[in-house]
Amino acid sequence: MKKYAPLLLLFLFIMVAWEAMVGPSGMSVNIDGDELHGPAAALVGMLFAGGGLLIAGIVMLFVGVVLALVFAGLGVLAVGGLALGAVVLAVMVSPLLLPLAIPLAIIWYVASRARKARAGHDAVKPS
């Protein structure tokens, strides 16, 4: 971009010089039936075009903020709904899993006791 900036400025300067030497262009703007000609028309046209772009930028900014808030709110609601669904599912399934949970708890207890006994035996053993 740094290479093209001087060339772009030179081109714009040449265009301004050409316009100054050759004379005013045939620019005309029609506002509610009134014709504006010459440099004033170019100025008014740029003013209205710039104003339209400014308004469009502000509108896009506000639309982005509203969409961010809406989607963030929907995301919070979706995560909350999934969490509530998981809790409801766990409450519904927990009585059905009780026959499976009792043998698993016994196996876990026996395995942890054996692991503690083995760790205690290894600690007493001299090196």
Tab-separated table of C-alpha atoms in Angstrom:
chain	number	residue	atom	x	y	z
A	1	MET	CA	0.000	0.000	0.000
A	2	LYS	CA	2.895	2.377	0.722
A	3	LYS	CA	4.097	1.959	-2.865
A	4	TYR	CA	0.742	2.895	-4.351
A	5	ALA	CA	-0.096	5.872	-2.099
A	6	PRO	CA	2.258	8.379	-3.849
A	7	LEU	CA	1.034	7.212	-7.248
A	8	LEU	CA	-2.579	7.588	-6.159
A	9	LEU	CA	-1.931	11.083	-4.799
A	10	LEU	CA	-0.145	12.063	-8.025
A	11	PHE	CA	-3.070	10.742	-10.085
A	12	LEU	CA	-5.577	12.692	-7.980
A	13	PHE	CA	-3.470	15.868	-8.282
A	14	ILE	CA	-3.315	15.442	-12.060
A	15	MET	CA	-7.102	15.008	-12.169
A	16	VAL	CA	-7.619	18.213	-10.138
A	17	ALA	CA	-5.176	20.125	-12.356
A	18	TRP	CA	-6.922	18.824	-15.480
A	19	GLU	CA	-10.297	19.933	-14.138
A	20	ALA	CA	-8.902	23.383	-13.281
A	21	MET	CA	-7.305	23.863	-16.719
A	22	VAL	CA	-10.016	22.440	-18.940
A	23	GLY	CA	-12.923	24.000	-17.083
A	24	PRO	CA	-15.908	22.872	-15.084
A	25	SER	CA	-17.414	19.542	-15.951
A	26	GLY	CA	-20.929	18.879	-17.021
A	27	MET	CA	-21.891	17.654	-13.528
A	28	SER	CA	-25.487	18.383	-12.669
A	29	VAL	CA	-27.601	17.256	-9.741
A	30	ASN	CA	-31.387	17.227	-9.775
A	31	ILE	CA	-32.951	17.856	-6.345
A	32	ASP	CA	-36.757	17.998	-6.347
A	33	GLY	CA	-36.842	19.310	-9.893
A	34	ASP	CA	-34.176	21.983	-9.329
A	35	GLU	CA	-31.060	21.583	-11.447
A	36	LEU	CA	-27.680	22.386	-9.932
A	37	HIS	CA	-24.735	22.716	-12.314
A	38	GLY	CA	-20.988	23.011	-12.012
A	39	PRO	CA	-18.801	22.754	-8.926
A	40	ALA	CA	-21.707	23.410	-6.562
A	41	ALA	CA	-23.479	20.371	-7.978
A	42	ALA	CA	-20.402	18.240	-7.399
A	43	LEU	CA	-20.141	19.533	-3.827
A	44	VAL	CA	-23.830	18.887	-3.125
A	45	GLY	CA	-23.611	15.437	-4.708
A	46	MET	CA	-20.609	14.503	-2.563
A	47	LEU	CA	-22.337	15.913	0.525
A	48	PHE	CA	-25.455	13.815	-0.013
A	49	ALA	CA	-23.474	10.716	-0.970
A	50	GLY	CA	-21.263	11.094	2.105
A	51	GLY	CA	-24.308	11.661	4.299
A	52	GLY	CA	-25.914	8.522	2.912
A	53	LEU	CA	-22.771	6.511	3.586
A	54	LEU	CA	-22.575	7.929	7.111
A	55	ILE	CA	-26.187	6.978	7.797
A	56	ALA	CA	-25.593	3.511	6.319
A	57	GLY	CA	-22.550	3.025	8.564
A	58	ILE	CA	-24.494	4.035	11.675
A	59	VAL	CA	-27.376	1.730	10.715
A	60	MET	CA	-24.967	-1.179	10.162
A	61	LEU	CA	-23.351	-0.513	13.551
A	62	PHE	CA	-26.692	-0.604	15.351
A	63	VAL	CA	-27.823	-3.708	13.455
A	64	GLY	CA	-24.579	-5.430	14.471
A	65	VAL	CA	-25.108	-4.499	18.127
A	66	VAL	CA	-28.716	-5.706	18.072
A	67	LEU	CA	-27.744	-8.988	16.387
A	68	ALA	CA	-24.931	-9.541	18.887
A	69	LEU	CA	-27.312	-8.983	21.791
A	70	VAL	CA	-30.035	-11.183	20.284
A	71	PHE	CA	-27.661	-14.039	19.456
A	72	ALA	CA	-25.932	-13.776	22.842
A	73	GLY	CA	-29.332	-13.900	24.541
A	74	LEU	CA	-30.362	-16.891	22.447
A	75	GLY	CA	-27.053	-18.594	23.281
A	76	VAL	CA	-27.642	-18.113	27.002
A	77	LEU	CA	-31.167	-19.452	26.639
A	78	ALA	CA	-29.928	-22.437	24.621
A	79	VAL	CA	-27.229	-23.322	27.170
A	80	GLY	CA	-29.719	-22.918	30.016
A	81	GLY	CA	-32.228	-25.113	28.199
A	82	LEU	CA	-29.609	-27.803	27.583
A	83	ALA	CA	-28.555	-27.728	31.244
A	84	LEU	CA	-32.170	-27.976	32.393
A	85	GLY	CA	-32.750	-30.852	29.969
A	86	ALA	CA	-29.665	-32.670	31.286
A	87	VAL	CA	-30.860	-32.270	34.890
A	88	VAL	CA	-34.353	-33.513	33.993
A	89	LEU	CA	-32.869	-36.474	32.109
A	90	ALA	CA	-30.588	-37.331	35.043
A	91	VAL	CA	-33.522	-37.176	37.474
A	92	MET	CA	-35.620	-39.401	35.210
A	93	VAL	CA	-32.863	-41.975	34.648
A	94	SER	CA	-31.395	-42.100	38.179
A	95	PRO	CA	-33.955	-44.570	39.659
A	96	LEU	CA	-33.418	-46.858	36.673
A	97	LEU	CA	-29.629	-46.809	37.135
A	98	LEU	CA	-29.743	-47.710	40.845
A	99	PRO	CA	-29.442	-51.487	40.234
A	100	LEU	CA	-26.337	-50.776	38.134
A	101	ALA	CA	-24.901	-48.216	40.579
A	102	ILE	CA	-24.864	-50.561	43.613
A	103	PRO	CA	-22.537	-53.226	42.085
A	104	LEU	CA	-20.330	-50.470	40.603
A	105	ALA	CA	-20.010	-48.852	44.042
A	106	ILE	CA	-19.038	-52.205	45.602
A	107	ILE	CA	-16.395	-52.876	42.902
A	108	TRP	CA	-15.034	-49.330	43.322
A	109	TYR	CA	-14.789	-49.766	47.099
A	110	VAL	CA	-12.981	-53.128	46.820
A	111	ALA	CA	-10.552	-51.780	44.203
A	112	SER	CA	-9.736	-48.694	46.260
A	113	ARG	CA	-9.150	-50.833	49.381
A	114	ALA	CA	-6.785	-53.105	47.463
A	115	ARG	CA	-4.946	-50.084	46.041
A	116	LYS	CA	-4.552	-48.515	49.514
A	117	ALA	CA	-3.303	-51.808	50.989
A	118	ARG	CA	-0.796	-52.212	48.159
A	119	ALA	CA	0.416	-48.598	48.569
A	120	GLY	CA	0.800	-49.083	52.335
A	121	HIS	CA	2.712	-52.346	51.838
A	122	ASP	CA	5.102	-50.694	49.328
A	123	ALA	CA	5.782	-47.834	51.743
A	124	VAL	CA	6.892	-50.200	54.551
A	125	LYS	CA	9.144	-52.287	52.296
A	126	PRO	CA	12.834	-51.264	52.768
A	127	SER	CA	14.832	-50.282	49.699
